PDB file of C-alpha atoms in Angstrom:
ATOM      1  CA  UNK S 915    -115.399  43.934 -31.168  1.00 40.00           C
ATOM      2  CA  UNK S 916    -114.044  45.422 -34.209  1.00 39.00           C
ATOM      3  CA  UNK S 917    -113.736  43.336 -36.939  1.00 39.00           C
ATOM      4  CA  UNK S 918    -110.124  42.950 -38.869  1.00 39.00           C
ATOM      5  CA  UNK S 919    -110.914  44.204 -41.878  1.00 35.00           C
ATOM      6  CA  UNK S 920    -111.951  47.551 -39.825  1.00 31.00           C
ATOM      7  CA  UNK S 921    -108.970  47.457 -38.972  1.00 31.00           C
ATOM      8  CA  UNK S 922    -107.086  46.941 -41.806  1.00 32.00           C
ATOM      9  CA  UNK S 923    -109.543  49.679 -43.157  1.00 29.00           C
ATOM     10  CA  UNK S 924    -107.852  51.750 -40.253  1.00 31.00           C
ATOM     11  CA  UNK S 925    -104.586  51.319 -41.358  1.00 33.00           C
ATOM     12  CA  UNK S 926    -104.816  51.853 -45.361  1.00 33.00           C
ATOM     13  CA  UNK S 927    -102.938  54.893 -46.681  1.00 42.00           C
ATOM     14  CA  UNK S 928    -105.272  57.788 -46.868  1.00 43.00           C
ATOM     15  CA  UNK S 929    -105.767  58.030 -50.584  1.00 43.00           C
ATOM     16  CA  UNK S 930    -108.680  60.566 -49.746  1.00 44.00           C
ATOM     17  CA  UNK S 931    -106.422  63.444 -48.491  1.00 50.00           C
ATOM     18  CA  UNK S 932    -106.944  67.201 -49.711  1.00 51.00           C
ATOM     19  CA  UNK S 933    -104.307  68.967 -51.559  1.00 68.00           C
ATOM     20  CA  UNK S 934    -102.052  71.222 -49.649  1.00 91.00           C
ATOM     21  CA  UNK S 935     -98.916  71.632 -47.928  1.00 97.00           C
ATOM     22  CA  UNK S 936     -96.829  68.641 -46.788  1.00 98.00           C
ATOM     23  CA  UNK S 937     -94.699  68.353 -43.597  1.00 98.00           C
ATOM     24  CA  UNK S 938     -91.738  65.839 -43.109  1.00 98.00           C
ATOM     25  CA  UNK S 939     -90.982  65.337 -39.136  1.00 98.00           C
ATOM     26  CA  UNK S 940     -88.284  63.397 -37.444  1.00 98.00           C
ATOM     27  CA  UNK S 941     -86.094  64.033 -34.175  1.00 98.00           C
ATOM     28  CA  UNK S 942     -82.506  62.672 -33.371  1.00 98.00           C
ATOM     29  CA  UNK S 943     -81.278  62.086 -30.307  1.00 98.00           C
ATOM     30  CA  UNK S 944     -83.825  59.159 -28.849  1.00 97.00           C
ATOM     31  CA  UNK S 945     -81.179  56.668 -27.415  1.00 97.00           C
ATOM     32  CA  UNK S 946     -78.274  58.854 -25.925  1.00 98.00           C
ATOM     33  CA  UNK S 947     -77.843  59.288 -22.307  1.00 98.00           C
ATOM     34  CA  UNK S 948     -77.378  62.844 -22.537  1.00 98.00           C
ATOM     35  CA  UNK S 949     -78.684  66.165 -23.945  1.00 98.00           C
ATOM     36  CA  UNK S 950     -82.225  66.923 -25.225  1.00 98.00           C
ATOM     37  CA  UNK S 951     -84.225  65.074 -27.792  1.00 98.00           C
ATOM     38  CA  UNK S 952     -84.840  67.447 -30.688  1.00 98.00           C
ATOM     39  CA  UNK S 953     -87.136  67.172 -33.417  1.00 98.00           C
ATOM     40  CA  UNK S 954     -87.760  69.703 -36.913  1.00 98.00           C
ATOM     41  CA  UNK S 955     -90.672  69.916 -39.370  1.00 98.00           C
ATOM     42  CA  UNK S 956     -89.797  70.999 -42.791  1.00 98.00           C
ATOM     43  CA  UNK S 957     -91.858  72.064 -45.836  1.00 98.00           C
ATOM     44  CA  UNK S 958     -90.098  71.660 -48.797  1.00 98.00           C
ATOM     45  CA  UNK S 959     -90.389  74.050 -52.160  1.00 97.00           C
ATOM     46  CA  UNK S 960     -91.351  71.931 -54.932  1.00 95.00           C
ATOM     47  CA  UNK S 961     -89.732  74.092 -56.954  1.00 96.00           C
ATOM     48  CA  UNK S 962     -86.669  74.227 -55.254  1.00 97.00           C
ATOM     49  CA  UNK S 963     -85.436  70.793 -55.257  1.00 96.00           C
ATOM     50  CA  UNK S 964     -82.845  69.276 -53.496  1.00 98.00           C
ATOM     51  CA  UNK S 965     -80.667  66.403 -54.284  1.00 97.00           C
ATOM     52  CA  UNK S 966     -78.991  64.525 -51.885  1.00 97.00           C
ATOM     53  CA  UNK S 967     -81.566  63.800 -49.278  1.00 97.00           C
ATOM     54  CA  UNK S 968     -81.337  60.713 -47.305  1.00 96.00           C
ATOM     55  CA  UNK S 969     -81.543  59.430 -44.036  1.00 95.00           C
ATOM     56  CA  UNK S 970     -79.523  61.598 -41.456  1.00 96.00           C
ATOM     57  CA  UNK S 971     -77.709  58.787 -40.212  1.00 92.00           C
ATOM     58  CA  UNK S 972     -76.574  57.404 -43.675  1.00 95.00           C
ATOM     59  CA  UNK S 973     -74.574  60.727 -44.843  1.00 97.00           C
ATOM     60  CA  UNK S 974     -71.404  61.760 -43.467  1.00 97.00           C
ATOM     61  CA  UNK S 975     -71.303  64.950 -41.178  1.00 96.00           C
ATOM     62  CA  UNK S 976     -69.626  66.574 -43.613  1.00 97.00           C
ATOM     63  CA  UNK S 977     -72.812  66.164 -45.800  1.00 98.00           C
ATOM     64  CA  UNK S 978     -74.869  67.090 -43.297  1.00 98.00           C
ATOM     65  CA  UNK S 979     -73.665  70.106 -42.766  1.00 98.00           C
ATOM     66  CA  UNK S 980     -73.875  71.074 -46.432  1.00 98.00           C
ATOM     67  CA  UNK S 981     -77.699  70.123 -46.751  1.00 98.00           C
ATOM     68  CA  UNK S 982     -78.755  71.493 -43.345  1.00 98.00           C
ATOM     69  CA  UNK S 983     -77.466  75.196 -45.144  1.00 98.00           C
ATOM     70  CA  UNK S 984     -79.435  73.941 -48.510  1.00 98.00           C
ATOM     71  CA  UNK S 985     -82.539  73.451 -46.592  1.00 98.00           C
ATOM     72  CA  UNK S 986     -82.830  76.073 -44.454  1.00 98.00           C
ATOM     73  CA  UNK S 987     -81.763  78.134 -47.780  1.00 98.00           C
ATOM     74  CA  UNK S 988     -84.286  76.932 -49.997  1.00 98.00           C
ATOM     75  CA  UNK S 989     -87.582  75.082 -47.860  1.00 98.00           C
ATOM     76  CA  UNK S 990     -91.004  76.790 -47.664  1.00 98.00           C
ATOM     77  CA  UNK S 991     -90.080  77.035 -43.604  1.00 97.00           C
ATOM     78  CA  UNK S 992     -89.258  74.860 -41.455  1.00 98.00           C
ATOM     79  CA  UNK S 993     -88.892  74.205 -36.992  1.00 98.00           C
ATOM     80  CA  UNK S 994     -86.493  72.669 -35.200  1.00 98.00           C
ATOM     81  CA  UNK S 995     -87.837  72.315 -31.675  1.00 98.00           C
ATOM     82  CA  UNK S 996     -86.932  70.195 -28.179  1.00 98.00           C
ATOM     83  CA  UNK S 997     -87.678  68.541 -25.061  1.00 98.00           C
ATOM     84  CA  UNK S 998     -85.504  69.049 -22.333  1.00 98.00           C
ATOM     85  CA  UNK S 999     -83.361  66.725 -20.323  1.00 98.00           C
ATOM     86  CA  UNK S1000     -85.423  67.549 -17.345  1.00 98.00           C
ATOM     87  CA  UNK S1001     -89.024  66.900 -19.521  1.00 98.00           C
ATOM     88  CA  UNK S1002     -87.081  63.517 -20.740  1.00 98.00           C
ATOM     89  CA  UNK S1003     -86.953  62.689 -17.211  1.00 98.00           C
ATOM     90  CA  UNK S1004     -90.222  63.627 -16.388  1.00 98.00           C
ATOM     91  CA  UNK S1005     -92.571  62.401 -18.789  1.00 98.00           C
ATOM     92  CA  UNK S1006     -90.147  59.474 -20.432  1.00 98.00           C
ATOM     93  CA  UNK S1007     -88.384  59.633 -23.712  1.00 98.00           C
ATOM     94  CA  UNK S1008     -90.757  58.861 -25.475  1.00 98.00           C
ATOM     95  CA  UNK S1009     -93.588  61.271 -24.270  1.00 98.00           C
ATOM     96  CA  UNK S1010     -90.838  63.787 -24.812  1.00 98.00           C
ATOM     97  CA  UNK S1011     -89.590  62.843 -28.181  1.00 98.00           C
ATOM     98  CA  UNK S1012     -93.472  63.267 -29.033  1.00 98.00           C
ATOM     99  CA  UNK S1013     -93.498  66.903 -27.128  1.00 98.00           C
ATOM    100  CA  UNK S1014     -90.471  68.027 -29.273  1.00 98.00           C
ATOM    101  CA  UNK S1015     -92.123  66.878 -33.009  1.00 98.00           C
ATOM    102  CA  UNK S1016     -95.655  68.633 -31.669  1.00 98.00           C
ATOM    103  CA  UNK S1017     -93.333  71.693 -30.980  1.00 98.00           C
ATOM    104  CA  UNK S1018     -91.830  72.127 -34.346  1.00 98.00           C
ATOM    105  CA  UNK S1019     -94.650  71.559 -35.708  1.00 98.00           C
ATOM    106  CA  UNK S1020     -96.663  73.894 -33.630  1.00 98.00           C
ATOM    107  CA  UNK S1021     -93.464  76.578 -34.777  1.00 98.00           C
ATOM    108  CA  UNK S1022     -93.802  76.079 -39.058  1.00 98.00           C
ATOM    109  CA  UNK S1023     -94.696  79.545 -40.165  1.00 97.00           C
ATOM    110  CA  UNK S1024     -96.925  77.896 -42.579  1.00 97.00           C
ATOM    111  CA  UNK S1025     -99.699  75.357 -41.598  1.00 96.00           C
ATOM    112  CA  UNK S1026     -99.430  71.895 -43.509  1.00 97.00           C
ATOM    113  CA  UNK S1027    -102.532  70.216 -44.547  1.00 97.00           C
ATOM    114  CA  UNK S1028    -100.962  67.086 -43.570  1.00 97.00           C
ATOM    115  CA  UNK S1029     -97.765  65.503 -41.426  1.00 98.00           C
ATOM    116  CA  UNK S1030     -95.957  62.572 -42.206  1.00 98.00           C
ATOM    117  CA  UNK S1031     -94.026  61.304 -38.983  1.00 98.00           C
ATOM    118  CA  UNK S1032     -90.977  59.645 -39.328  1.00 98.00           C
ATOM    119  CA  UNK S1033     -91.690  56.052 -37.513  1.00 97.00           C
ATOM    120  CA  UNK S1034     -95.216  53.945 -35.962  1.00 96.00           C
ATOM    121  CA  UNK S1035     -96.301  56.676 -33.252  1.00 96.00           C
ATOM    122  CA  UNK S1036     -97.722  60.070 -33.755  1.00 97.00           C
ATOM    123  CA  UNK S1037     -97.631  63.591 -31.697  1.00 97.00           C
ATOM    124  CA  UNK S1038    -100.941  65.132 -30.454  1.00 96.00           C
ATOM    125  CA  UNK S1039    -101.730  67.263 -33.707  1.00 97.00           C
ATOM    126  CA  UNK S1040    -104.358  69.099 -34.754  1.00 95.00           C
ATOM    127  CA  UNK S1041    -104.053  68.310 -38.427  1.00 96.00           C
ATOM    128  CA  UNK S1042    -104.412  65.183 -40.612  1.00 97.00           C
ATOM    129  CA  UNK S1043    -101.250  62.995 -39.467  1.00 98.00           C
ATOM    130  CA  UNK S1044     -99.534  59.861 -40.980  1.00 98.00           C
ATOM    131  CA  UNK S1045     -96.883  57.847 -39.241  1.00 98.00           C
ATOM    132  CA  UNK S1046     -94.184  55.966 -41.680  1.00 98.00           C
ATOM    133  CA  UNK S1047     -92.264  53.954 -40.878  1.00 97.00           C
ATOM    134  CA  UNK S1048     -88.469  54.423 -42.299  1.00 96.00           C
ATOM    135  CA  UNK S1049     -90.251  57.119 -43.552  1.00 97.00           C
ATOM    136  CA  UNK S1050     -86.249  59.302 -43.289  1.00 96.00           C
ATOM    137  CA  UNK S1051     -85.283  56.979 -46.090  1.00 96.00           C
ATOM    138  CA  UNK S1052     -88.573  57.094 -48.250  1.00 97.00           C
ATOM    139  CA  UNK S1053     -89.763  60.649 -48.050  1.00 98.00           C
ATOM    140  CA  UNK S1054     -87.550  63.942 -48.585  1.00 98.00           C
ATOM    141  CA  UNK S1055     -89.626  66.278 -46.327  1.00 98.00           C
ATOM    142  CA  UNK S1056     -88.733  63.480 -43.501  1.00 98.00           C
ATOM    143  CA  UNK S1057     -85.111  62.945 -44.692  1.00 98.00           C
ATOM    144  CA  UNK S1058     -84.588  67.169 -44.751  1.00 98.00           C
ATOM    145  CA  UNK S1059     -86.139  67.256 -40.885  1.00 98.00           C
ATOM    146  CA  UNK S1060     -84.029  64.058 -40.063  1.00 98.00           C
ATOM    147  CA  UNK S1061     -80.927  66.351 -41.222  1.00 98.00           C
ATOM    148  CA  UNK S1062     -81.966  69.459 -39.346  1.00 98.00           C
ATOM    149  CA  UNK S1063     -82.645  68.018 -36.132  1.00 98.00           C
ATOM    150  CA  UNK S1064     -79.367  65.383 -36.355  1.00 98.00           C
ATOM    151  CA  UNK S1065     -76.993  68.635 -36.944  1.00 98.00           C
ATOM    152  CA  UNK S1066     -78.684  70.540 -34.309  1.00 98.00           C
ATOM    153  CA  UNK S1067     -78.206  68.462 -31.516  1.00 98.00           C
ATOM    154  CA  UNK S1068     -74.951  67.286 -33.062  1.00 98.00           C
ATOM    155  CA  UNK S1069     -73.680  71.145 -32.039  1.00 98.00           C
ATOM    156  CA  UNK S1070     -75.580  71.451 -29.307  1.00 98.00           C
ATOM    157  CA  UNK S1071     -73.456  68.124 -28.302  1.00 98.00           C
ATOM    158  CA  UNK S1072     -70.273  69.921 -29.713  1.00 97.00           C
ATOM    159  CA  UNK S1073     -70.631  72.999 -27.524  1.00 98.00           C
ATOM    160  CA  UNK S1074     -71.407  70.115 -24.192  1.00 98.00           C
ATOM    161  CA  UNK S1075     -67.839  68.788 -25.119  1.00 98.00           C
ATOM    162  CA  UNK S1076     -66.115  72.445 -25.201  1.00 98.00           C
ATOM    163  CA  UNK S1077     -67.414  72.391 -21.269  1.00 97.00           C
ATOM    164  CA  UNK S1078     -66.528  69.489 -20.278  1.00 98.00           C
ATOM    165  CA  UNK S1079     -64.134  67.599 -22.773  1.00 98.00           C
ATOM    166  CA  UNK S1080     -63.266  64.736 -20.396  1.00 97.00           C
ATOM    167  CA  UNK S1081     -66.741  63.045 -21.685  1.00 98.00           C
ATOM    168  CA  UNK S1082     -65.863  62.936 -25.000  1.00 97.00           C
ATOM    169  CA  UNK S1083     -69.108  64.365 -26.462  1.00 98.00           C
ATOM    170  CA  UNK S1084     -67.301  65.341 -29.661  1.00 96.00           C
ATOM    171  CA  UNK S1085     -67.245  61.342 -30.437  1.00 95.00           C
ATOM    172  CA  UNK S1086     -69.854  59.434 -29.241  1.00 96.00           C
ATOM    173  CA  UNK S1087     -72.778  62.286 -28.900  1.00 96.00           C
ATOM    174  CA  UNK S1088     -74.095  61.426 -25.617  1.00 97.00           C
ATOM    175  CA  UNK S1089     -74.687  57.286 -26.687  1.00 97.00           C
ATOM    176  CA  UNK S1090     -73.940  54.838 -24.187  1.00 97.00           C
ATOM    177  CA  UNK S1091     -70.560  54.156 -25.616  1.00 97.00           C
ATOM    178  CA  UNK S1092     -67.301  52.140 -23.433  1.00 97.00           C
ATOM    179  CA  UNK S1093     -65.630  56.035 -23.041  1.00 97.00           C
ATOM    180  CA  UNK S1094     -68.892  57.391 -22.146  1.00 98.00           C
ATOM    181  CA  UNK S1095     -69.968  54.923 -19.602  1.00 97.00           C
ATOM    182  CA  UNK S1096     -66.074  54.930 -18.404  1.00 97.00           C
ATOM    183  CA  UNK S1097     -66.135  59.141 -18.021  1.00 97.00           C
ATOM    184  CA  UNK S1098     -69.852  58.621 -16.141  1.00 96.00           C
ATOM    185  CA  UNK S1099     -67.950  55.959 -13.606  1.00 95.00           C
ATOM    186  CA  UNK S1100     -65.204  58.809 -13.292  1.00 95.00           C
ATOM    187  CA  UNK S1101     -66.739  61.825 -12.996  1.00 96.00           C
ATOM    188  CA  UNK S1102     -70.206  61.102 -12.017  1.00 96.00           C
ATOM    189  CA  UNK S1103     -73.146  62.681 -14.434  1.00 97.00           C
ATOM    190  CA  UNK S1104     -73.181  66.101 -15.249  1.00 97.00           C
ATOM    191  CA  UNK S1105     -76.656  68.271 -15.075  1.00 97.00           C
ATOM    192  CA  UNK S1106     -77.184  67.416 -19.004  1.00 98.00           C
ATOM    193  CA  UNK S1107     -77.258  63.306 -18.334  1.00 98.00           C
ATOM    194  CA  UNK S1108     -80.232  61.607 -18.388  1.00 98.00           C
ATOM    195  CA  UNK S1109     -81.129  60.768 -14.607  1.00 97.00           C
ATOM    196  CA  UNK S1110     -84.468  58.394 -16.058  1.00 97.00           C
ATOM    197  CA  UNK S1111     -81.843  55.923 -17.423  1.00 98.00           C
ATOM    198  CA  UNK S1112     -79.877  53.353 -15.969  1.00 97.00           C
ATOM    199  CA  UNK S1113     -76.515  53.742 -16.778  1.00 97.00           C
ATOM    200  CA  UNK S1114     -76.720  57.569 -15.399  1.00 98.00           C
ATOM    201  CA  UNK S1115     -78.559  56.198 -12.589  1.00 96.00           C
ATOM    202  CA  UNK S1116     -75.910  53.565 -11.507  1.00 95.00           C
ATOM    203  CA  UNK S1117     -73.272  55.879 -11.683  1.00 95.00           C
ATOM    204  CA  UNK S1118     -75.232  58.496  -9.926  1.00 93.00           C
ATOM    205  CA  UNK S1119     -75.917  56.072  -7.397  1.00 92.00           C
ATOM    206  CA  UNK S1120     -72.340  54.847  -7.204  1.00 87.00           C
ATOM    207  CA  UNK S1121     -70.997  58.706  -6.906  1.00 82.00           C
ATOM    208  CA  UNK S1122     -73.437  59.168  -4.112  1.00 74.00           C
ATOM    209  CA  UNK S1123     -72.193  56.455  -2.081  1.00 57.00           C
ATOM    210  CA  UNK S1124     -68.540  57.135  -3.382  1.00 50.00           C
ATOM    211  CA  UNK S1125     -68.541  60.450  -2.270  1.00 44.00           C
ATOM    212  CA  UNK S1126     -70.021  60.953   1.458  1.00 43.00           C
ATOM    213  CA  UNK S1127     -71.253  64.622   3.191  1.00 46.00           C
ATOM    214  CA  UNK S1128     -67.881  64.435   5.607  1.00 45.00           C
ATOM    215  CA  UNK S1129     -65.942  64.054   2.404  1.00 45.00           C
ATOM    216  CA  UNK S1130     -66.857  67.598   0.616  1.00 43.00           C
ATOM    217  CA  UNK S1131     -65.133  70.862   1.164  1.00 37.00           C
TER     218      UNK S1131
END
């Protein structure tokens, strides 16, 4: 049995790492009933600094928007990458939320000598990795790829409610919100729901029983 100071050892920051090109990875879109979960990796230019970084979900959209052009303006490179609704389903969210940050990391035109992972789990990598916890608040790299993959799947959300506007995507983004769960009771789920959880299940289940075979044109 391992003893705890092994792992305590285990845990320790890595003071030892080698010099070299940092990555910052996060993903948005975790909780919401809809849409794909998308993740970005971004290497920042040290000499190209930008001010204003913070945790997505602390700025207005308005900010957003203004350091998602900043970033992709003035970072070494960066990826924004997903998992699909249908992977979500398939492997669970959070198999595919880790799918999505290996993907933009896997798509950084530079390699990083190191990752640091917004949160306590890691993707399959094949370079030194650190998971941080609140890490969008405490590291810019992870605040910059919190941004990029927030206003991604923000208009990926936007161009969902331009198709079907009675779900009110432009507002709540997919999350399980009263309108949202009242439009999935009305209208059943749409192709871009997730089937894997409940509240699109229960309505699936109750437009299935709802509408019968001798009902359809």
């Amino acid at each position: 049995m391992r003893s705890k100071k092994f792992l305590k050892a285990e845990q320790a920051c890595l003071h030892w790492d080698s010099p070299g090109l940092v990555a910052g990875v996060d993903e948005a879109g975790r909780g919401p009933l809809a849409g794909p979960v998308v993740a970005a990796a971004v290497i920042l230019d040290d000499r190209a600094p930008i001010q204003g970084l913070a945790d997505s979900k602390k700025l207005t959209a308005r900010q957003r928007e203004r350091l998602y052009d900043e970033i992709r303006a003035k970072a070494l490179c960066c990826s924004v990458a997903q998992a699909s609704v249908e992977e979500i389903d398939r492997l669970n969210i959070l198999h595919a939320t880790m799918l999505a940050m290996q993907r933009a990391v896997q798509g950084l035109r530079l390699k990083p000598s190191k990752v640091l992972v917004d949160g306590n789990r890691l993707p399959a990598l094949d370079v030194l990795a650190e998971a941080i916890v609140s890490g969008d608040a405490l590291v810019p790299a992870i605040s910059a790829a919190s941004i990029l993959a927030k206003v991604t799947r923000d208009r990926l959300l936007a161009e969902l409610h331009g198709r079907h506007p009675e779900y009110g995507f432009d507002r709540h983004k997919g999350y399980g919100t009263a309108v949202h769960l009242a439009a999935l009771q009305a209208h059943g789920p749409l192709p871009e729901h997730r089937r894997s959880f409940a509240p699109v299940a229960q309505a699936l289940a109750t437009h299935r029983v709802a509408v019968s075979p001798g009902d359809t044109q």
